[in-house]
């Protein structure tokens, strides 16, 4: 029996994919977004995607700033519209791997409309939604994914709005690939993003990230490592959950690949229709020429 | 039994009470079956208990299988005879010890009756998690090093069978426990047909044939061993995966300007070998404890840690040569 254990992280140095003059990044201590960024770059490294072949589009917010640190083609665009910009980019340049990095507020509130239509269209691009349950950059307002009873600067009595299950939303809207993972399991997150990048249609990946400085502090969720340990209980069997440590997320959020379908991809269908239109136009022009000649 | 007469050596040779020898005949036969979760220990003991009960014996069986799903130890006491009081076998009272895993067999040896106990053991080796507790790179697994020949010298009658291999050759590795039932059946008086009937009712329908073959193979193997045709103590130990002994060193490259003192690496390091220094920057406090697991590198949100291993690729095939 021959088996070789290969340390896949050994030849991946995240610094090869960062704009070193921008580092260190602006994120708060313990922010999970940095880990999500590493997972994205690791997945890209393992798939052998060259930096020139990657286009990252991001919106506004803490998550939106991540594109500035990636040494690739990056676009930092208007609030909530990274999917709209990415749709145009992916249609014009089908050879590129287009990745959208967006936050929960950016994706579900300001850009909620763009999300459902991007899911419906099923255009080949990867949407990485970093869900930290809060608008961190603007002062900690309630977001569509804030768990119930949680304190934010706009819900001083505790949030009483039910939160969105973003993955269920994306799957219902028709996304070809839907997955979710926590930042604590970096290799698993990397594998999920890899699967999303390899998927031929619209891939929606939700990353459960921690906002330690604003959300964690306001809700007394403990230090950065404590918040990270709470994530661990999210994936434990519910029987152990109460006895070990308590997750702060209100919903029972499953992780892993949650939906995968082989719906037709929009870009290919559009290009086929365009080619057919060009062909028929050319045929008409040809027959018109033939008539003139006769 | 204390008393003035007990001190006399001439009296000690005689039975203490007239009824003692009669009681001896009424003592149950004790069969202890041990193994690792998932191997089929409970199935073996159920088949034996069912068979003994069908022969009119009083049977008591008790088992512990709580940690079975975690690859933990599973044991089952089966006692049968004209009358059985306690459901468990006292230390040193087992007439037959059937072990489905090598180290489990050794662990339970003290329960075997000294002088007359029969030891039937699979040489299959399942390395338990605690044998890997030393996570230092290149650390040896702490698995038992005794060879079958050494163990055989310590028991009255011992058989080390590579039952897993035998079952695999029959086409189903999971029938290894039935090979051992075949071996066990030679030590008991029940006829082979009754064993086969009992087995057929305990195994899944689709696997009845392979299990009956495994049973007959186990029986014939013991018969061969008794004749001396098979050298029981020469049975090779089943191979065991082992980590390479060549040490490799780990080096942590920490970029202090990027560290934001979030403490994640310090608190989540499984070896607890990192700390925040006076400037609240992560540093490797105990380099000798670091195993190079990369958790700190992967979880650092600020990309401040990079783990360098001298030998990042461990080739398990090279380690295969260095078996016990």
Coordinates of C-alpha atoms in Angstrom, one line a residue:
Chain A
X1 CA 0.0 0.0 0.0
X2 CA 1.6 3.2 -1.0
X3 CA 0.3 6.4 0.3
X4 CA 1.9 9.8 0.4
X5 CA 0.9 12.5 2.7
X6 CA 1.3 15.8 0.9
X7 CA 1.2 19.0 2.9
X8 CA -0.7 21.1 0.4
X9 CA -0.2 24.3 2.4
X10 CA 3.6 23.9 2.1
X11 CA 4.0 25.5 -1.3
X12 CA 1.3 28.1 -0.9
X13 CA 2.6 31.4 0.5
X14 CA -0.2 33.8 0.7
X15 CA 2.2 36.7 0.3
X16 CA 2.8 35.7 -3.3
X17 CA -0.8 36.8 -4.0
X18 CA -0.9 40.0 -2.0
X19 CA -0.1 43.5 -2.9
X20 CA 2.7 43.8 -0.4
X21 CA 2.8 47.6 -0.5
X22 CA -0.8 47.6 0.8
X23 CA 0.0 45.4 3.8
X24 CA -0.7 45.2 6.7
X25 CA -4.4 45.3 5.9
X26 CA -6.9 47.7 7.6
X27 CA -9.1 45.0 9.2
X28 CA -9.5 44.9 12.9
X29 CA -7.6 42.4 15.1
X30 CA -9.2 39.0 14.9
X31 CA -11.4 39.8 11.9
X32 CA -12.4 36.7 10.1
X33 CA -12.3 38.3 6.7
X34 CA -8.5 37.9 6.5
X35 CA -8.9 34.1 6.9
X36 CA -11.6 34.1 4.1
X37 CA -9.2 36.0 1.9
X38 CA -6.5 33.4 2.5
X39 CA -8.9 30.6 1.7
X40 CA -9.8 32.2 -1.6
X41 CA -6.1 32.7 -2.6
X42 CA -5.3 29.2 -1.5
X43 CA -8.1 27.8 -3.6
X44 CA -6.9 29.9 -6.5
X45 CA -3.3 28.6 -6.0
X46 CA -4.4 25.0 -5.9
X47 CA -6.5 25.4 -9.1
X48 CA -3.5 26.9 -10.7
X49 CA -5.3 30.1 -11.7
X50 CA -2.8 32.7 -12.8
X51 CA -3.1 36.2 -11.2
X52 CA -3.9 37.6 -14.6
X53 CA -6.8 35.2 -15.0
X54 CA -8.5 36.3 -11.8
X55 CA -10.8 39.3 -11.6
X56 CA -12.1 40.3 -8.2
X57 CA -15.0 42.6 -8.0
X58 CA -16.0 43.9 -4.6
X59 CA -18.5 46.3 -3.2
X60 CA -18.4 48.6 -0.2
X61 CA -17.8 47.6 3.4
X62 CA -15.1 45.7 5.3
X63 CA -15.4 42.8 2.9
X64 CA -15.4 45.1 -0.1
X65 CA -11.9 46.4 0.9
X66 CA -10.4 42.9 0.5
X67 CA -10.0 43.3 -3.3
X68 CA -7.5 46.1 -2.7
X69 CA -5.1 43.5 -1.1
X70 CA -5.2 40.9 -3.9
X71 CA -2.5 41.1 -6.6
X72 CA -4.9 40.4 -9.5
X73 CA -7.4 42.3 -11.6
X74 CA -9.5 44.0 -9.0
X75 CA -12.4 46.4 -9.0
X76 CA -13.8 48.2 -6.0
X77 CA -17.2 49.3 -7.1
X78 CA -20.4 51.0 -5.8
X79 CA -22.3 49.8 -2.8
X80 CA -24.3 46.6 -3.4
X81 CA -23.5 46.5 -7.1
X82 CA -20.4 44.2 -7.4
X83 CA -22.6 41.5 -9.0
X84 CA -23.9 43.9 -11.6
X85 CA -20.3 45.0 -12.5
X86 CA -19.2 41.3 -12.4
X87 CA -22.0 40.3 -14.7
X88 CA -20.8 42.7 -17.4
X89 CA -17.2 41.6 -16.9
X90 CA -18.0 37.9 -17.0
X91 CA -20.1 38.3 -20.2
X92 CA -17.4 40.3 -21.9
X93 CA -14.5 38.2 -20.7
X94 CA -15.6 34.6 -20.3
X95 CA -12.0 33.5 -20.1
X96 CA -11.5 35.2 -16.7
X97 CA -12.4 33.7 -13.3
X98 CA -14.6 36.4 -11.9
X99 CA -15.0 36.4 -8.2
X100 CA -17.2 38.8 -6.3
X101 CA -16.3 39.6 -2.7
X102 CA -19.2 41.1 -0.8
X103 CA -20.5 41.5 2.7
X104 CA -23.8 40.5 4.1
X105 CA -25.2 44.0 4.0
X106 CA -23.7 44.8 0.6
X107 CA -25.0 41.5 -0.9
X108 CA -28.4 41.1 0.8
X109 CA -29.7 44.6 1.6
X110 CA -28.2 47.1 -0.7
X111 CA -27.6 44.6 -3.5
X112 CA -30.3 42.1 -2.7
X113 CA -32.0 42.7 -6.0
X114 CA -28.8 42.1 -7.9
X115 CA -28.2 38.9 -5.9
X116 CA -31.5 37.2 -6.8
X117 CA -31.2 38.1 -10.4
X118 CA -27.6 36.9 -10.6
X119 CA -28.7 33.6 -9.1
X120 CA -31.6 33.4 -11.5
X121 CA -29.4 34.1 -14.5
X122 CA -26.8 31.5 -13.5
X123 CA -23.9 33.3 -15.1
X124 CA -20.5 31.7 -14.4
X125 CA -19.0 33.7 -11.6
X126 CA -18.2 33.1 -7.9
X127 CA -19.9 35.2 -5.2
X128 CA -18.1 35.1 -1.9
X129 CA -20.4 36.6 0.7
X130 CA -18.6 37.2 4.0
X131 CA -21.3 37.2 6.7
X132 CA -20.3 38.9 9.9
X133 CA -23.9 39.8 10.8
X134 CA -23.2 43.5 11.0
X135 CA -22.3 46.7 9.1
X136 CA -18.9 46.9 10.7
X137 CA -17.3 49.7 8.7
X138 CA -20.1 52.3 9.2
X139 CA -20.5 51.9 12.9
X140 CA -22.2 48.6 13.7
X141 CA -25.7 48.9 12.3
X142 CA -28.1 46.0 12.1
X143 CA -27.8 43.9 8.9
X144 CA -30.1 41.4 7.2
X145 CA -28.3 38.5 8.7
X146 CA -28.0 39.8 12.3
X147 CA -29.3 37.1 14.6
X148 CA -32.4 37.8 16.7
X149 CA -31.9 39.4 20.1
X150 CA -28.4 40.6 19.1
X151 CA -27.4 44.2 20.1
X152 CA -26.2 46.6 17.4
X153 CA -26.0 50.4 17.3
X154 CA -29.4 50.6 15.7
X155 CA -31.0 47.9 17.8
X156 CA -30.2 48.9 21.3
X157 CA -33.1 46.7 22.6
X158 CA -31.9 43.6 20.7
X159 CA -32.6 42.8 17.1
X160 CA -36.2 41.6 16.7
X161 CA -36.1 41.2 12.9
X162 CA -35.8 37.6 11.7
X163 CA -32.6 37.1 9.8
X164 CA -32.0 36.0 6.2
X165 CA -30.7 32.5 5.5
X166 CA -28.6 33.7 2.6
X167 CA -27.9 30.2 1.2
X168 CA -31.6 29.3 1.2
X169 CA -32.3 32.5 -0.6
X170 CA -29.6 31.9 -3.2
X171 CA -30.7 28.3 -3.8
X172 CA -34.4 29.3 -4.1
X173 CA -33.4 32.1 -6.6
X174 CA -31.7 29.4 -8.7
X175 CA -28.0 29.6 -8.0
X176 CA -26.2 26.6 -9.5
X177 CA -23.9 26.1 -6.6
X178 CA -24.6 27.1 -3.0
X179 CA -22.3 26.4 0.0
X180 CA -21.5 27.7 3.4
X181 CA -18.4 27.3 5.7
X182 CA -17.0 28.9 8.8
X183 CA -13.6 30.6 8.9
X184 CA -12.3 28.3 11.5
X185 CA -12.1 25.4 9.1
X186 CA -9.7 26.9 6.6
X187 CA -8.9 23.8 4.5
X188 CA -12.6 23.0 4.3
X189 CA -13.4 26.6 3.3
X190 CA -10.6 26.3 0.7
X191 CA -12.2 23.1 -0.7
X192 CA -15.6 24.8 -0.9
X193 CA -14.3 27.8 -2.7
X194 CA -12.4 25.5 -5.1
X195 CA -15.6 23.6 -5.8
X196 CA -17.4 27.0 -6.4
X197 CA -14.6 28.2 -8.7
X198 CA -14.8 25.0 -10.7
X199 CA -18.6 25.1 -10.9
X200 CA -19.7 26.0 -14.5
X201 CA -22.6 28.3 -13.3
X202 CA -23.2 30.9 -10.6
X203 CA -21.6 29.8 -7.3
X204 CA -22.7 31.4 -4.1
X205 CA -20.4 30.8 -1.1
X206 CA -21.3 32.2 2.3
X207 CA -18.5 32.5 4.8
X208 CA -19.5 32.8 8.4
X209 CA -16.9 35.3 9.6
X210 CA -16.4 37.0 12.9
X211 CA -16.7 40.7 13.6
X212 CA -14.8 40.8 16.9
X213 CA -14.3 44.5 17.5
X214 CA -17.8 45.7 17.0
X215 CA -20.3 42.8 16.9
X216 CA -18.4 40.7 19.4
X217 CA -17.7 43.5 21.8
X218 CA -21.2 44.9 21.7
X219 CA -22.7 41.5 22.4
X220 CA -20.1 40.4 24.9
X221 CA -19.0 37.4 22.8
X222 CA -15.5 37.3 24.2
X223 CA -12.1 37.8 22.6
X224 CA -11.2 36.8 19.0
X225 CA -10.1 33.3 19.9
X226 CA -13.2 32.8 22.0
X227 CA -15.4 33.8 19.1
X228 CA -13.5 31.5 16.9
X229 CA -14.1 28.6 19.4
X230 CA -17.8 29.4 19.3
X231 CA -17.8 28.7 15.6
X232 CA -16.6 25.2 16.3
X233 CA -19.8 24.5 18.2
X234 CA -21.8 25.5 15.2
X235 CA -20.9 22.3 13.5
X236 CA -21.0 20.0 16.5
X237 CA -23.9 17.7 16.8
X238 CA -26.7 19.5 18.7
X239 CA -26.6 17.0 21.5
X240 CA -23.2 18.3 22.6
X241 CA -23.9 21.9 21.8
X242 CA -25.2 23.1 25.2
X243 CA -22.6 21.2 27.2
X244 CA -19.5 22.5 25.4
X245 CA -19.9 26.1 24.3
X246 CA -22.7 28.1 22.8
X247 CA -22.8 29.4 19.3
X248 CA -24.0 33.0 19.0
X249 CA -25.8 32.5 15.7
X250 CA -29.5 32.1 16.2
X251 CA -30.1 29.9 13.3
X252 CA -29.0 26.3 12.9
X253 CA -26.9 26.9 9.9
X254 CA -25.7 23.8 8.0
X255 CA -22.3 24.0 6.3
X256 CA -20.8 22.4 3.2
X257 CA -22.2 22.2 -0.3
X258 CA -25.9 22.9 0.2
X259 CA -27.2 22.9 -3.4
X260 CA -25.7 22.0 -6.8
X261 CA -27.6 21.9 -10.0
X262 CA -26.6 21.7 -13.7
X263 CA -28.9 24.4 -15.0
X264 CA -27.8 26.0 -18.3
X265 CA -25.2 28.7 -17.9
X266 CA -26.3 32.2 -19.0
X267 CA -23.1 33.3 -20.7
X268 CA -22.9 30.3 -22.9
X269 CA -26.6 30.5 -23.9
X270 CA -26.1 34.2 -24.6
X271 CA -23.1 33.6 -26.8
X272 CA -24.9 30.8 -28.6
X273 CA -27.9 33.1 -29.3
X274 CA -25.5 35.9 -30.4
X275 CA -23.6 33.6 -32.8
X276 CA -26.9 32.3 -34.2
X277 CA -28.1 35.8 -34.8
X278 CA -24.8 36.7 -36.5
X279 CA -25.0 33.6 -38.6
X280 CA -28.6 34.4 -39.7
X281 CA -27.7 38.0 -40.4
X282 CA -24.8 36.9 -42.5
X283 CA -27.0 34.4 -44.4
X284 CA -29.6 37.1 -45.1
X285 CA -26.8 39.5 -46.3
X286 CA -25.5 36.7 -48.5
X287 CA -28.9 35.9 -50.0
X288 CA -29.5 39.7 -50.5
X289 CA -26.1 39.9 -52.3
X290 CA -27.1 36.9 -54.4
X291 CA -30.4 38.5 -55.4
X292 CA -28.6 41.7 -56.4
X293 CA -26.1 39.7 -58.5
X294 CA -28.8 37.8 -60.4
Chain B
X1 CA -11.0 -20.3 54.6
X2 CA -9.1 -19.5 57.8
X3 CA -8.7 -21.9 60.7
X4 CA -6.1 -23.9 62.5
X5 CA -6.2 -26.7 60.0
X6 CA -5.6 -24.4 57.0
X7 CA -2.0 -23.8 58.1
X8 CA -1.2 -27.5 57.8
X9 CA 0.3 -28.3 54.3
X10 CA -1.0 -31.9 54.3
X11 CA -4.6 -30.6 54.6
X12 CA -4.2 -28.0 51.9
X13 CA -3.9 -30.6 49.2
X14 CA -7.3 -32.0 50.1
X15 CA -10.6 -30.3 49.2
X16 CA -11.6 -27.9 51.9
X17 CA -15.2 -29.0 51.8
X18 CA -16.7 -32.2 50.4
X19 CA -19.0 -30.2 48.2
X20 CA -16.1 -28.1 46.7
X21 CA -15.3 -30.5 43.8
X22 CA -19.0 -30.9 43.0
X23 CA -19.3 -27.1 42.9
X24 CA -16.3 -27.0 40.7
X25 CA -18.2 -29.1 38.1
X26 CA -21.0 -26.6 38.2
X27 CA -18.8 -23.7 37.6
X28 CA -19.6 -21.8 34.3
X29 CA -17.3 -21.8 31.3
X30 CA -16.0 -18.3 30.8
X31 CA -15.4 -16.8 27.4
X32 CA -14.1 -13.3 27.1
X33 CA -14.3 -11.6 23.7
X34 CA -12.5 -8.3 23.1
X35 CA -11.8 -6.1 20.2
X36 CA -12.2 -2.6 18.8
X37 CA -15.5 -0.9 18.0
X38 CA -16.9 -2.1 14.6
X39 CA -15.0 -5.4 14.4
X40 CA -18.0 -7.6 15.5
X41 CA -17.2 -8.4 19.1
X42 CA -20.9 -8.2 20.1
X43 CA -21.9 -10.4 17.2
X44 CA -19.4 -13.1 18.2
X45 CA -20.7 -13.1 21.8
X46 CA -24.3 -13.1 20.7
X47 CA -23.8 -16.1 18.5
X48 CA -22.0 -17.9 21.3
X49 CA -24.6 -17.0 23.9
X50 CA -27.5 -18.0 21.6
X51 CA -25.9 -21.3 20.9
X52 CA -25.2 -22.1 24.6
X53 CA -28.7 -21.1 25.5
X54 CA -30.1 -23.4 22.8
X55 CA -28.1 -26.2 24.4
X56 CA -30.0 -25.7 27.7
X57 CA -27.2 -23.9 29.6
X58 CA -27.8 -20.9 31.7
X59 CA -26.1 -18.0 30.0
X60 CA -25.1 -14.6 31.2
X61 CA -23.6 -12.1 28.8
X62 CA -22.5 -8.6 29.6
X63 CA -20.7 -6.1 27.4
X64 CA -19.3 -2.6 27.2
X65 CA -19.5 -1.0 23.8
X66 CA -20.0 2.7 24.7
X67 CA -17.0 4.1 22.8
X68 CA -17.4 1.7 19.9
X69 CA -18.0 4.3 17.3
X70 CA -14.8 6.1 18.2
X71 CA -12.7 3.0 17.6
X72 CA -12.6 2.4 21.3
X73 CA -12.3 -0.9 23.2
X74 CA -15.3 -3.3 23.2
X75 CA -15.4 -6.3 25.4
X76 CA -18.1 -8.9 26.1
X77 CA -18.2 -11.5 28.9
X78 CA -20.0 -14.7 28.0
X79 CA -20.5 -17.2 30.9
X80 CA -22.5 -20.4 30.5
X81 CA -23.0 -23.5 32.6
X82 CA -25.6 -25.3 34.7
X83 CA -25.8 -22.2 36.9
X84 CA -24.3 -18.7 36.5
X85 CA -24.5 -16.1 39.2
X86 CA -22.3 -13.1 38.2
X87 CA -22.5 -11.7 34.7
X88 CA -18.9 -10.8 34.6
X89 CA -15.7 -12.9 34.6
X90 CA -13.3 -12.2 37.4
X91 CA -9.6 -11.5 36.7
X92 CA -7.7 -14.7 36.0
X93 CA -10.9 -16.8 35.4
X94 CA -11.5 -16.7 31.6
X95 CA -11.2 -20.1 30.1
X96 CA -11.0 -18.7 26.6
X97 CA -9.9 -15.2 25.5
X98 CA -10.9 -14.3 21.9
X99 CA -9.3 -11.1 20.8
X100 CA -10.1 -9.4 17.4
X101 CA -7.3 -7.0 17.7
X102 CA -3.7 -7.6 18.8
X103 CA -3.2 -4.9 21.5
X104 CA -6.6 -5.5 22.9
X105 CA -5.7 -9.2 23.3
X106 CA -2.6 -8.3 25.2
X107 CA -4.5 -5.8 27.4
X108 CA -6.9 -8.5 28.5
X109 CA -4.4 -11.2 29.1
X110 CA -4.6 -10.9 32.9
X111 CA -8.2 -12.2 32.7
X112 CA -7.0 -15.4 31.2
X113 CA -6.9 -18.4 33.6
X114 CA -3.3 -19.1 34.3
X115 CA -2.2 -22.6 33.4
X116 CA -5.2 -23.6 31.3
X117 CA -6.6 -20.6 29.5
X118 CA -6.8 -20.6 25.7
X119 CA -5.7 -17.4 23.9
X120 CA -7.0 -16.9 20.4
X121 CA -5.9 -13.6 18.9
X122 CA -6.1 -11.9 15.5
X123 CA -2.9 -10.2 14.6
X124 CA -4.8 -7.3 13.1
X125 CA -3.5 -4.0 14.5
X126 CA -5.7 -1.0 14.9
X127 CA -3.6 1.9 16.3
X128 CA -5.7 3.8 18.8
X129 CA -5.6 7.6 19.0
X130 CA -3.7 7.6 22.3
X131 CA -0.8 5.8 20.6
X132 CA -0.4 9.0 18.6
X133 CA -0.5 11.4 21.5
X134 CA 3.0 12.5 21.0
X135 CA 2.4 14.7 17.9
X136 CA 6.1 15.7 17.7
X137 CA 7.2 15.1 14.1
X138 CA 8.8 11.7 13.7
X139 CA 7.6 10.4 17.1
X140 CA 7.1 6.7 17.2
X141 CA 3.7 5.2 17.7
X142 CA 3.3 3.7 21.2
X143 CA 1.8 0.4 20.1
X144 CA 2.6 -2.9 21.8
X145 CA 5.9 -4.4 20.6
X146 CA 5.4 -8.0 21.8
X147 CA 5.7 -10.6 19.1
X148 CA 3.2 -13.6 18.9
X149 CA 6.1 -16.0 20.0
X150 CA 6.7 -14.0 23.1
X151 CA 3.1 -13.9 24.1
X152 CA 2.6 -17.6 23.3
X153 CA 5.3 -18.4 25.9
X154 CA 3.2 -16.8 28.6
X155 CA -0.1 -18.6 28.0
X156 CA -1.0 -22.3 28.2
X157 CA -2.4 -22.4 24.7
X158 CA -2.1 -19.6 22.3
X159 CA -3.0 -19.0 18.7
X160 CA -2.1 -15.8 16.7
X161 CA -4.2 -15.8 13.6
X162 CA -4.0 -13.3 10.8
X163 CA -7.8 -13.7 10.5
X164 CA -8.3 -10.4 8.7
X165 CA -6.0 -11.4 5.9
X166 CA -7.7 -14.8 5.7
X167 CA -11.2 -13.2 5.5
X168 CA -9.9 -10.7 2.9
X169 CA -8.7 -13.6 0.8
X170 CA -12.2 -15.1 1.1
X171 CA -13.6 -11.9 -0.3
X172 CA -14.8 -10.0 2.8
X173 CA -12.5 -8.5 5.4
X174 CA -15.3 -8.0 7.7
X175 CA -15.7 -11.8 8.2
X176 CA -12.5 -11.8 10.3
X177 CA -14.6 -12.2 13.4
X178 CA -16.2 -15.4 12.0
X179 CA -12.7 -16.8 11.3
X180 CA -12.1 -16.4 15.0
X181 CA -15.5 -18.0 15.8
X182 CA -14.3 -20.9 13.8
X183 CA -11.1 -21.0 15.9
X184 CA -13.2 -20.6 19.1
X185 CA -15.5 -23.5 18.1
X186 CA -12.6 -26.0 18.3
X187 CA -12.2 -25.2 22.0
X188 CA -15.9 -25.9 22.8
X189 CA -18.0 -29.0 22.6
X190 CA -20.8 -27.8 20.4
X191 CA -21.1 -29.5 17.0
X192 CA -20.0 -27.6 13.9
X193 CA -23.5 -27.8 12.3
X194 CA -25.0 -26.0 15.2
X195 CA -22.4 -23.3 15.0
X196 CA -23.2 -22.8 11.3
X197 CA -26.9 -22.7 12.1
X198 CA -26.3 -20.0 14.7
X199 CA -24.0 -18.0 12.4
X200 CA -26.5 -18.1 9.6
X201 CA -29.1 -16.4 11.8
X202 CA -26.7 -13.7 13.0
X203 CA -25.0 -12.5 9.8
X204 CA -26.7 -10.5 7.0
X205 CA -28.3 -12.8 4.4
X206 CA -26.1 -11.8 1.6
X207 CA -23.0 -12.7 3.5
X208 CA -24.0 -16.1 4.8
X209 CA -21.8 -18.1 2.3
X210 CA -18.6 -16.1 2.9
X211 CA -19.2 -16.3 6.7
X212 CA -19.6 -20.0 6.6
X213 CA -16.4 -20.3 4.5
X214 CA -14.7 -18.1 7.1
X215 CA -15.9 -20.3 9.9
X216 CA -14.6 -23.5 8.3
X217 CA -11.3 -21.8 7.5
X218 CA -10.9 -20.8 11.1
X219 CA -11.6 -24.3 12.3
X220 CA -9.2 -25.9 9.8
X221 CA -6.5 -23.4 10.7
X222 CA -6.7 -24.4 14.3
X223 CA -6.7 -28.1 13.4
X224 CA -3.6 -27.5 11.3
X225 CA -1.9 -25.6 14.1
X226 CA -2.6 -28.4 16.6
X227 CA -1.1 -30.9 14.2
X228 CA 1.9 -28.7 13.8
X229 CA 1.2 -28.2 10.1
X230 CA 0.9 -24.4 10.7
X231 CA 3.4 -22.8 13.0
X232 CA 1.0 -20.8 15.1
X233 CA 3.7 -18.7 16.7
X234 CA 5.3 -17.9 13.3
X235 CA 2.2 -16.1 12.1
X236 CA 3.5 -12.7 11.0
X237 CA 2.0 -9.7 12.5
X238 CA -0.3 -7.8 10.2
X239 CA 1.5 -4.7 8.9
X240 CA 0.9 -1.5 10.7
X241 CA 1.3 2.0 9.3
X242 CA 4.1 3.7 11.0
X243 CA 5.4 7.2 10.8
X244 CA 8.9 7.8 9.6
X245 CA 11.5 8.2 12.4
X246 CA 13.6 10.8 10.5
X247 CA 13.2 14.0 12.4
X248 CA 12.3 17.2 10.7
X249 CA 12.6 20.7 12.0
X250 CA 9.9 23.4 12.1
X251 CA 10.6 27.1 11.7
X252 CA 8.0 29.9 12.3
X253 CA 8.4 33.1 10.3
X254 CA 6.5 35.8 12.1
X255 CA 6.1 39.3 10.5
X256 CA 5.9 41.4 13.7
X257 CA 4.7 44.5 11.8
X258 CA 1.6 42.7 10.6
X259 CA 0.6 41.1 13.9
X260 CA -2.4 42.8 15.5
X261 CA -2.3 40.9 18.8
X262 CA -5.6 39.2 18.2
X263 CA -4.4 36.2 20.3
X264 CA -6.0 33.6 17.9
X265 CA -2.7 31.8 17.3
X266 CA -1.8 31.7 21.0
X267 CA -5.2 30.3 22.1
X268 CA -5.9 27.9 19.3
X269 CA -2.4 26.3 19.1
X270 CA -3.0 22.7 20.0
X271 CA 0.5 22.5 21.7
X272 CA 0.2 25.9 23.3
X273 CA 3.7 26.8 22.2
X274 CA 3.0 30.4 21.2
X275 CA 2.6 33.6 23.3
X276 CA 2.3 37.3 23.0
X277 CA 5.5 39.0 24.0
X278 CA 5.9 42.3 25.9
X279 CA 5.0 44.3 22.7
X280 CA 1.9 42.1 22.3
X281 CA 3.3 40.4 19.2
X282 CA 3.0 36.7 18.7
X283 CA 6.2 34.7 19.2
X284 CA 7.2 31.1 19.4
X285 CA 7.8 30.5 23.1
X286 CA 8.5 26.8 23.1
X287 CA 9.9 25.9 19.7
X288 CA 10.6 22.3 20.8
X289 CA 6.8 21.7 21.2
X290 CA 5.8 23.0 17.8
X291 CA 4.7 20.2 15.5
X292 CA 4.3 22.3 12.4
X293 CA 0.6 21.6 12.1
X294 CA 0.1 25.1 10.4
X295 CA -3.0 25.9 12.4
X296 CA -1.6 29.3 13.4
X297 CA -0.6 30.1 9.8
X298 CA -4.0 29.2 8.5
X299 CA -6.0 31.0 11.2
X300 CA -3.9 34.2 11.3
X301 CA -6.2 36.8 9.8
X302 CA -3.2 39.1 9.3
X303 CA -1.0 36.7 7.4
X304 CA 1.7 37.3 10.0
X305 CA 2.8 33.7 10.4
X306 CA 4.4 31.4 7.9
X307 CA 5.4 27.8 8.9
X308 CA 8.4 26.4 7.2
X309 CA 9.1 22.6 7.4
X310 CA 12.4 21.2 6.3
X311 CA 10.7 18.1 4.8
X312 CA 7.1 19.0 4.0
X313 CA 6.3 15.8 2.2
X314 CA 6.3 12.7 4.3
X315 CA 6.5 9.6 2.2
X316 CA 4.6 6.8 4.0
X317 CA 5.9 4.2 1.6
X318 CA 9.5 4.7 2.9
X319 CA 8.2 4.2 6.4
X320 CA 6.6 0.9 5.4
X321 CA 10.0 -0.8 5.3
X322 CA 10.6 -0.1 9.0
X323 CA 8.0 -2.5 10.4
X324 CA 8.1 -3.9 13.9

